[in-house]
CSV table of C-alpha atoms in Angstrom, one decimal:
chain,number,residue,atom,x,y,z
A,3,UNK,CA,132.7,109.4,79.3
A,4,UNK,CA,135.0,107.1,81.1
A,5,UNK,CA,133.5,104.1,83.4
A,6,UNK,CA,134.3,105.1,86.9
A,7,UNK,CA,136.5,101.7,88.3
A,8,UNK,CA,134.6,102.0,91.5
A,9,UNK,CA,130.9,103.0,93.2
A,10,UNK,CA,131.4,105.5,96.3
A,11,UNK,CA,128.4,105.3,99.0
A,12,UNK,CA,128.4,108.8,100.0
A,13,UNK,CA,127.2,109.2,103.6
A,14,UNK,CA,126.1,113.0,104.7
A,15,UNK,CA,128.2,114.4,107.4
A,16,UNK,CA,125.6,116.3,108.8
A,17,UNK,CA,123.7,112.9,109.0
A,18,UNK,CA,126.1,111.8,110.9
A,19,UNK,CA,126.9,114.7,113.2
A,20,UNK,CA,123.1,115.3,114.2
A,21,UNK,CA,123.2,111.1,115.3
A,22,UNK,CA,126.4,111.6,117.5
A,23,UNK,CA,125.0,114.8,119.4
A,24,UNK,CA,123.8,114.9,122.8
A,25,UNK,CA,120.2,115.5,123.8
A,26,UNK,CA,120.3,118.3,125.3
A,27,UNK,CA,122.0,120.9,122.3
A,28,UNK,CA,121.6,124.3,121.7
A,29,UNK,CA,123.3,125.5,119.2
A,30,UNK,CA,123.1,123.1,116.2
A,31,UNK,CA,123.3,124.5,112.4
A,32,UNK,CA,119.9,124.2,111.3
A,33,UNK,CA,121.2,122.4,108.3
A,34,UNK,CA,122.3,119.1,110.2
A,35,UNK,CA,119.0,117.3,108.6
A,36,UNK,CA,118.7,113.6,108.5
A,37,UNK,CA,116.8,113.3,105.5
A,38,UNK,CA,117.8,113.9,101.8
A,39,UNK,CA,118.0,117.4,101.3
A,40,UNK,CA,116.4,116.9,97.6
A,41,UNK,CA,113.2,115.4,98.4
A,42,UNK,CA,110.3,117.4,97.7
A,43,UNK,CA,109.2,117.6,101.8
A,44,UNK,CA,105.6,119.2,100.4
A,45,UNK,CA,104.7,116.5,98.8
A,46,UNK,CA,106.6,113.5,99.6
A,47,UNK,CA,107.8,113.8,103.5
A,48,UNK,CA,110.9,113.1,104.6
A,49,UNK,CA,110.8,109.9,104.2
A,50,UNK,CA,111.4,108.1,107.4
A,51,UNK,CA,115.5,108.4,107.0
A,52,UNK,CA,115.7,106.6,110.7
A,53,UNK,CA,113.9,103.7,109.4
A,54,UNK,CA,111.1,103.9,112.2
A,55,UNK,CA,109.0,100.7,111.7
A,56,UNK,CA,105.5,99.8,113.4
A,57,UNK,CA,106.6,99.3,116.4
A,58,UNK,CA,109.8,101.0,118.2
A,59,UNK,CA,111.0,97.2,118.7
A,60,UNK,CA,109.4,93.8,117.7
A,61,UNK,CA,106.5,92.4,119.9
A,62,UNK,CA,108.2,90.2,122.6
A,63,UNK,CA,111.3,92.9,123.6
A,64,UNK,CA,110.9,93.2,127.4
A,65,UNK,CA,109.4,96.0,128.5
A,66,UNK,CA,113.4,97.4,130.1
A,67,UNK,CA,114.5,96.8,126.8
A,68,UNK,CA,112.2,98.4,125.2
A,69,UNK,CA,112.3,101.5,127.0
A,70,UNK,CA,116.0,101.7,127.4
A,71,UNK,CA,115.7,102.2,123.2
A,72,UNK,CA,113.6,105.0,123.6
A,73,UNK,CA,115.7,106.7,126.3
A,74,UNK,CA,118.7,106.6,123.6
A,75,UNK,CA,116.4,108.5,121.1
A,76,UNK,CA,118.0,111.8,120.3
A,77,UNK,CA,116.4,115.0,119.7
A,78,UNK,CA,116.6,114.8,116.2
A,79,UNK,CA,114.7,111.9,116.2
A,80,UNK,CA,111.9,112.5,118.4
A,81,UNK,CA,111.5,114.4,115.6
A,82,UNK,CA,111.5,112.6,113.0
A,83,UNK,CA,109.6,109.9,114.7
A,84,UNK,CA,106.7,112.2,114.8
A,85,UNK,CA,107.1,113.3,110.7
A,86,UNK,CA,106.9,109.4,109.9
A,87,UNK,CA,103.4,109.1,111.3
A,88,UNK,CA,102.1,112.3,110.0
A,89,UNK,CA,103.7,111.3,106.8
A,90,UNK,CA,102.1,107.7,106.5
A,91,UNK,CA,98.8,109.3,107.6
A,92,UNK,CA,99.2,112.3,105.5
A,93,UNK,CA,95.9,112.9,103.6
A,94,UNK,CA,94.1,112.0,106.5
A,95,UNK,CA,95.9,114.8,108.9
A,96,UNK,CA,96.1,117.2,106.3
A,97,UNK,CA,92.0,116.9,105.7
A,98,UNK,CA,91.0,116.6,109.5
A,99,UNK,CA,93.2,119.6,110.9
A,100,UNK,CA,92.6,121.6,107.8
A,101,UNK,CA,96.1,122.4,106.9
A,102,UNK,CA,98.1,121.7,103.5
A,103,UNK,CA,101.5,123.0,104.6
A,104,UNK,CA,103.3,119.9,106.1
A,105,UNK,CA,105.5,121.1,107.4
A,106,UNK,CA,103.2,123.6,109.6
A,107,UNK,CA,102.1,120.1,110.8
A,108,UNK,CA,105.4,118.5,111.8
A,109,UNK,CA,105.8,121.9,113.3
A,110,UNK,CA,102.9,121.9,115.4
A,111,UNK,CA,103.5,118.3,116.9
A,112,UNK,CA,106.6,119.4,117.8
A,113,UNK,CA,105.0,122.3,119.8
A,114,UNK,CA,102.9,119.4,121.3
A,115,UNK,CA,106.4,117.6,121.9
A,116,UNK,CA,107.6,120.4,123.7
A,117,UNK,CA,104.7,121.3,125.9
A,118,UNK,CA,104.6,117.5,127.2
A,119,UNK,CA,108.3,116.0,127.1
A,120,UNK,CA,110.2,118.9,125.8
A,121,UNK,CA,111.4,116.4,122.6
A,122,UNK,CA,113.6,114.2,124.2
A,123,UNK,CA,115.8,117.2,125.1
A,124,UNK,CA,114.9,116.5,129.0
A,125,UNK,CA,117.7,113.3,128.8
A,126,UNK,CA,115.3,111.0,128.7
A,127,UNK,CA,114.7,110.9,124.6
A,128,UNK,CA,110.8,109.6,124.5
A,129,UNK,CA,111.2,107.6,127.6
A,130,UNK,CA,109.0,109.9,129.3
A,131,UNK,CA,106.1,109.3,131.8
A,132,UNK,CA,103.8,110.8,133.9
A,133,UNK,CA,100.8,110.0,136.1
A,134,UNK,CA,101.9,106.5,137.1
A,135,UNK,CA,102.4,106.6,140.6
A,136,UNK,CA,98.8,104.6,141.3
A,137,UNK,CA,100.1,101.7,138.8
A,138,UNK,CA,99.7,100.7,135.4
A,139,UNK,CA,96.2,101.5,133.0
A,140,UNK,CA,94.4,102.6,136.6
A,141,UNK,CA,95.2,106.6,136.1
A,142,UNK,CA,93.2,108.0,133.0
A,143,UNK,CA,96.7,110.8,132.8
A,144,UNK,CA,99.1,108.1,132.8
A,145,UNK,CA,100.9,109.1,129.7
A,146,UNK,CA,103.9,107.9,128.2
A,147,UNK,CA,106.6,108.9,125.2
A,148,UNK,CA,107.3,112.7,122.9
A,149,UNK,CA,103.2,113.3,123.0
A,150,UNK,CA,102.5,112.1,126.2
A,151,UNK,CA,99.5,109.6,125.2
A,152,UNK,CA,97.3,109.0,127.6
A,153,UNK,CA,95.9,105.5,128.5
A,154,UNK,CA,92.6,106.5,127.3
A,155,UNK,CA,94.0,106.7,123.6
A,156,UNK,CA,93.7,103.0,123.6
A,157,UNK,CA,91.3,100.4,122.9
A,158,UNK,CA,89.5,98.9,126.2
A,159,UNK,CA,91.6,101.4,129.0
A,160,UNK,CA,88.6,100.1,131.6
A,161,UNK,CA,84.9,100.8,131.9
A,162,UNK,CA,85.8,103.8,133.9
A,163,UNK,CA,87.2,105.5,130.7
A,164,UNK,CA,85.8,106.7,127.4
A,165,UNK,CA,86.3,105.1,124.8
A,166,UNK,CA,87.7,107.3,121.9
A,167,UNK,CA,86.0,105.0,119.0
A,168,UNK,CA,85.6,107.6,116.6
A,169,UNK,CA,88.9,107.3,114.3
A,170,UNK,CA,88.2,104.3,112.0
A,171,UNK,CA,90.9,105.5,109.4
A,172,UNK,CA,93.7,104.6,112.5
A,173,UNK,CA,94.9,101.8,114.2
A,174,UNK,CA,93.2,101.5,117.4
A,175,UNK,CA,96.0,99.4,119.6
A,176,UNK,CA,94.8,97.3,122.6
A,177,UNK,CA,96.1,98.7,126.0
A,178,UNK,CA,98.7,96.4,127.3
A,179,UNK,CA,102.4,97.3,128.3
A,180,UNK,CA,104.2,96.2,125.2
A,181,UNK,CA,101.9,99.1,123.1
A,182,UNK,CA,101.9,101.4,126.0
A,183,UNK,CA,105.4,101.6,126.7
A,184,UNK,CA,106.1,101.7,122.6
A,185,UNK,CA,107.5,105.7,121.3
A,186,UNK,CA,105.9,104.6,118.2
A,187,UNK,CA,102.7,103.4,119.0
A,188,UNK,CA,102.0,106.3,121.7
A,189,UNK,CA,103.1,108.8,118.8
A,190,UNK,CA,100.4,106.8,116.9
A,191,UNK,CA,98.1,107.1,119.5
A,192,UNK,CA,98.6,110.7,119.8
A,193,UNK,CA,97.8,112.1,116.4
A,194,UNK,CA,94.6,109.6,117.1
A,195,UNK,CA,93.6,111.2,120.0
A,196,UNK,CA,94.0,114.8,118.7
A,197,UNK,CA,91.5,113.9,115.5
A,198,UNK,CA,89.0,112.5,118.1
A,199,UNK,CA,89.3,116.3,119.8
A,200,UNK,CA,89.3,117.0,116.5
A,201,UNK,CA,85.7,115.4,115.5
A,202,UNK,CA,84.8,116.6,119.3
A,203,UNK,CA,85.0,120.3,118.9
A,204,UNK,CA,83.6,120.3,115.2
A,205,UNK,CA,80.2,118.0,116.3
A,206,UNK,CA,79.7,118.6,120.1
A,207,UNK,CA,80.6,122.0,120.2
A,208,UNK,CA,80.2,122.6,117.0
A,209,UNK,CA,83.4,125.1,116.9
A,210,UNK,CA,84.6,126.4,113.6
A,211,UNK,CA,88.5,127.4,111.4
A,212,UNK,CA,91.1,127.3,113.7
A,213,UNK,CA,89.3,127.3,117.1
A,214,UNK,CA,88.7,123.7,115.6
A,215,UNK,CA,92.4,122.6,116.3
A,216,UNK,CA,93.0,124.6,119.3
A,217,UNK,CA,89.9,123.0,121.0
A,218,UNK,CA,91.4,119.4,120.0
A,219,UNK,CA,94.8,120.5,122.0
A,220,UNK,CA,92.6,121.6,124.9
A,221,UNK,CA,91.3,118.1,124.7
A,222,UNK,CA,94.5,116.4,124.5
A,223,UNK,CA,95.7,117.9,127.8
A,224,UNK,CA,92.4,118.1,129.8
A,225,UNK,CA,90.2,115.7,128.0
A,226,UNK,CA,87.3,118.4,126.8
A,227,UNK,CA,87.4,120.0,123.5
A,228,UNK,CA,85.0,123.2,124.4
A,229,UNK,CA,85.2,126.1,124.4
A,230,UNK,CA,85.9,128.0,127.9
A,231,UNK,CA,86.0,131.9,126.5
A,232,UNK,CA,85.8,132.4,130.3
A,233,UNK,CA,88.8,131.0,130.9
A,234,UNK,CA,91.6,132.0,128.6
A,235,UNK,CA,93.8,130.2,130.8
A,236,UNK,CA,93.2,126.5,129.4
A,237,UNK,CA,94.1,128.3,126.0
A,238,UNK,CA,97.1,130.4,126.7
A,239,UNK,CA,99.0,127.8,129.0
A,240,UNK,CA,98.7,125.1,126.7
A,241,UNK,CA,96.9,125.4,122.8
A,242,UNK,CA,98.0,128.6,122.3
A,243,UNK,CA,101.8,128.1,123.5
A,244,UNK,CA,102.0,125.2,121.8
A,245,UNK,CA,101.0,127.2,118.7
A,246,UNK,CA,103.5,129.5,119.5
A,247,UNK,CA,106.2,127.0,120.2
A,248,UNK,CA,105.1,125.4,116.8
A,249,UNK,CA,105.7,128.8,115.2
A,250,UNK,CA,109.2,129.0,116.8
A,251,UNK,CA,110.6,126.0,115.2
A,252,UNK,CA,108.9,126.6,111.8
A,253,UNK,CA,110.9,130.6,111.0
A,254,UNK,CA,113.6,129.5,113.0
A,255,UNK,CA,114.5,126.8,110.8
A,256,UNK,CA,114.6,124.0,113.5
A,257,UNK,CA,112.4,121.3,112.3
A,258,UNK,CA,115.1,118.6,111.8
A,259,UNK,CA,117.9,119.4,113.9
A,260,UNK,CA,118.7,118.6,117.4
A,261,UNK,CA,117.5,122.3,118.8
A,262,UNK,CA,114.6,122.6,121.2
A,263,UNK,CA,113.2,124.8,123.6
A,264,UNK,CA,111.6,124.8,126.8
A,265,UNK,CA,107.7,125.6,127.7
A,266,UNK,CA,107.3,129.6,128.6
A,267,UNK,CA,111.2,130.0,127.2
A,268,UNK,CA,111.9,133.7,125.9
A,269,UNK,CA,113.0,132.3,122.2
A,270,UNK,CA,109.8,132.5,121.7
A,271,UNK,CA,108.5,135.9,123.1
A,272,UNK,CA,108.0,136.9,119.3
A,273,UNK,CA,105.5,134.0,118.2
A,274,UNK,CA,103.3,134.8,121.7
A,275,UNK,CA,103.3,138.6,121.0
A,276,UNK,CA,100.7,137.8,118.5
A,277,UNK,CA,97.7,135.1,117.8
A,278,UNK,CA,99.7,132.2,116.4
A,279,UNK,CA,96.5,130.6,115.4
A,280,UNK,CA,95.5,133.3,112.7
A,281,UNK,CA,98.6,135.0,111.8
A,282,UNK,CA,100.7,132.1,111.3
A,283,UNK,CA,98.5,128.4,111.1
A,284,UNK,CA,95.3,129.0,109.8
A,285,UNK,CA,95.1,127.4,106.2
A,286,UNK,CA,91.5,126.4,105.5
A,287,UNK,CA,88.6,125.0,107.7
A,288,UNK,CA,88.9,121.3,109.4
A,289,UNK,CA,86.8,118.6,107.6
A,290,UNK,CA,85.4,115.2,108.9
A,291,UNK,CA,85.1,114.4,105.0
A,292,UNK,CA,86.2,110.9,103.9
A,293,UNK,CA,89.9,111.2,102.9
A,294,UNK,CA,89.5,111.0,98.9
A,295,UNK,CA,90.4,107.7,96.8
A,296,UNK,CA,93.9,107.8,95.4
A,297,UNK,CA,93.6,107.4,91.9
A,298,UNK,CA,95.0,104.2,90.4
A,299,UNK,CA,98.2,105.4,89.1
A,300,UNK,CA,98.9,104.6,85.1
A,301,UNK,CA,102.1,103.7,83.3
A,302,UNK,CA,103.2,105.0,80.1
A,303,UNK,CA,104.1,102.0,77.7
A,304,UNK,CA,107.8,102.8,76.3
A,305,UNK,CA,109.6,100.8,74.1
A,306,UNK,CA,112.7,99.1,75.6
A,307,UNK,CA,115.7,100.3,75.0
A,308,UNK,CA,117.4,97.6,72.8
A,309,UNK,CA,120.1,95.4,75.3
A,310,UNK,CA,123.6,96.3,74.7
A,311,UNK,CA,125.7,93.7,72.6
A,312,UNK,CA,128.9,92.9,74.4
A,313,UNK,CA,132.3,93.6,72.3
A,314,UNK,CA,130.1,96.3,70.3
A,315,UNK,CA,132.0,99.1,71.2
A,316,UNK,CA,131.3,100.9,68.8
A,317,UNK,CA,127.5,100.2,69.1
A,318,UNK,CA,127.0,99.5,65.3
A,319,UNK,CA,125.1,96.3,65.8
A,320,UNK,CA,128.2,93.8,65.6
A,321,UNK,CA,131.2,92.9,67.0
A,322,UNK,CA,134.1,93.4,64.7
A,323,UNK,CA,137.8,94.4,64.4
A,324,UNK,CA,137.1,98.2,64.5
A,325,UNK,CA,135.5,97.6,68.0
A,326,UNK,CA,138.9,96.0,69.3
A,327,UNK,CA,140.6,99.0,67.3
A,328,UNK,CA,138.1,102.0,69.3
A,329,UNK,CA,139.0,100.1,72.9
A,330,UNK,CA,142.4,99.9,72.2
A,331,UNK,CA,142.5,103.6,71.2
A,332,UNK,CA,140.8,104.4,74.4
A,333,UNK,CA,143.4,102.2,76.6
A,334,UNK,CA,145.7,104.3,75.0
A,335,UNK,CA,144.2,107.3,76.1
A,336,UNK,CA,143.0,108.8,72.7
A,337,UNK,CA,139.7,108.2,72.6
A,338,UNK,CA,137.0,108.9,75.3
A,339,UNK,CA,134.1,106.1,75.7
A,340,UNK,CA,130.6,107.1,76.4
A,341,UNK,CA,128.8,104.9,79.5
A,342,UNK,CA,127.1,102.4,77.2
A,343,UNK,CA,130.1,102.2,75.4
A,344,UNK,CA,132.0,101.4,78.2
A,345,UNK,CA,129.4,98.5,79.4
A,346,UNK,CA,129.7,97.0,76.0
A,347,UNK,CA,133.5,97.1,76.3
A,348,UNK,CA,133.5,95.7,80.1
A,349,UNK,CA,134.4,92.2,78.9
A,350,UNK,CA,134.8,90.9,82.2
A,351,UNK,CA,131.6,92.9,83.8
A,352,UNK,CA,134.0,94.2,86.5
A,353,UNK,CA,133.5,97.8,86.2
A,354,UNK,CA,137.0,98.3,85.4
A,355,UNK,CA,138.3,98.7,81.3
A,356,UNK,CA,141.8,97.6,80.8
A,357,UNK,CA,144.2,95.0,78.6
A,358,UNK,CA,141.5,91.9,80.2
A,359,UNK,CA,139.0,93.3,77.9
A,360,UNK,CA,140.6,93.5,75.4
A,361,UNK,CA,142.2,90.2,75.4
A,362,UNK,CA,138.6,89.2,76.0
A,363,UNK,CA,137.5,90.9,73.2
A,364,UNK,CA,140.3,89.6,71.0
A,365,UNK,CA,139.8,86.4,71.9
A,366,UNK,CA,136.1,86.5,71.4
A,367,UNK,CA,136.9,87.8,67.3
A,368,UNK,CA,139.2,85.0,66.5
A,369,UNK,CA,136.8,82.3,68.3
A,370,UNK,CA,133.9,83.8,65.4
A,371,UNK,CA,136.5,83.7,62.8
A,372,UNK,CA,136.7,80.4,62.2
């Protein structure tokens, strides 16, 4: 095979159309995805293609400048903001909501999304708050960003609030402007605060399958995981659309594009008609088990493969006149090269074979042959 004379960074179009679209978009091919279509999603994620650190922005951006980066945040990725946490925190999420499907996850936190800040899709990406008007940290419903986190998802809110202390496998950020006002740190905070409903409705009220996870959205919007069978209004206006919402996206194929919906919207008329909780999410019962040790990972011991000599076209161990004889024959266009071939014929390491190498190559034979 030929050497190629040049490398070609390949960039995805629909990568690039899904970045330039507006927020608010409607009609966008569910095949606009921003990560590589190849990757095993299952088991690998998505694998952060927005390159979503820590933090939205380093520690010390102003609080404007902070937030003005969030309110650029398309769509797409509010989106994929959310799939990088629930990706780093995989085994964990997978074990405490008791679902394996991944993707049933991302889908569900964008049913949260929806319910709170409609994804970005609003115009104001994750720069979304709510609850503020009596000032910073003094509301316990000031919430902020795609999952609206509430102020009492942090560490030391005030003595007024409790204090959710129960997620030691998460980072537990201090309550201060620059985390607050952070899309990825609230998103943080979010899947935080939903495990400590979580661990609420499994050991205070001792819930069970499914009703496990829609008692931990309860809690998320009205800060009590319980059940209230009398009052199948906490579920259906908020659990149980979300579910539905989450349903939506998942069979109509919009988990990484720039589509949303709205709270209550008809898309979704299908997904309410039914119990979205046991026809579509339930997978296997929520545990509070300690996330199991990843097992050291092992390498196989080959042998390496022995280092090309350069000149030995021919790849017969030395270089000699018949190697000067092959290249020429393939300048000439009537011999093909294979690709270690080519490398040992690329005199000049340029990724290019023409008369240089061979000169090269000429030159380096009558150097030897004296």
């Amino acid at each position: 095979m030929k050497i190629k004379s040049k490398l070609f960074a390949v960039l995805s179009s629909a990568v690039l159309l899904a970045t330039a679209l507006p927020p608010i978009q409607l009609s966008v091919s569910a095949a606009d995805i921003a990560h590589d279509p190849s990757r095993n999603v299952q088991e690998e994620g998505v694998g952060n293609p927005f390159n979503f650190g820590e933090r939205m922005a380093p520690e010390g951006t102003s609080i404007a400048e902070l937030r003005a980066i969030n309110h650029e945040m398309t769509v797409q990725q509010c989106k994929y903001a959310l799939y990088k946490e629930i990706d780093e925190h995989w085994d964990l999420i997978s074990l405490r909501f008791g679902q394996t499907e991944r993707e049933k996850v991302y889908a569900l936190f964008l049913g949260v999304g929806t319910l709170e800040s409609t994804l970005g899709g609003n115009g104001n990406g994750a720069d979304h708050e709510t609850a503020f008007s009596e000032g910073f940290g003094v509301s316990s419903a000031h919430a902020y960003g795609t999952l609206q986190t509430a102020v009492t998802a942090f560490r030391d809110p005030g003595t007024s609030f409790m204090q959710e202390d129960d997620v030691p496998e998460l980072e537990w950020y201090d309550l201060n402007e620059a985390n607050f006002y952070d899309a990825i740190i609230s998103n943080h905070l979010g899947v935080r605060k939903i495990i400590h409903f979580i661990r609420q409705a499994m050991v205070d009220y001792e819930l069970t399958g499914w009703q496990i996870v829609r008692g931990a959205l309860k809690g998320h919007n009205t800060g009590w995981a319980n059940y209230t069978g009398d009052n199948d209004g906490y579920y259906k206006n908020y659990p149980d659309e979300g579910a539905a919402l989450a349903q939506w996206y998942y069979e109509e194929g919009h988990l990484y594009d720039n589509v949303f919906t709205w709270t209550k919207a008809e898309v979704a008329e299908k997904q309410r008609a039914g119990n979205p909780w046991e026809d579509w999410w339930y997978d296997k019962e929520p545990s509070l088990a300690d996330v199991p040790e990843q097992p050291l990972e092992t390498t196989t011991q080959t042998t390496p493969e022995q280092n090309t000599r350069m000149g030995d076209v021919n790849l017969n161990g030395t270089v000699e006149i018949a190697d000067a004889v092959l290249l020429t024959k393939y300048l000439c266009g009537t011999e093909a090269l294979n690709d270690k071939q080519g490398k040992a014929a690329d005199m000049d390491s340029n990724s290019t074979l023409n008369a240089a190498d061979l000169s090269l190559l000429k030159r380096n034979l009558l150097s030897h042959s004296h």
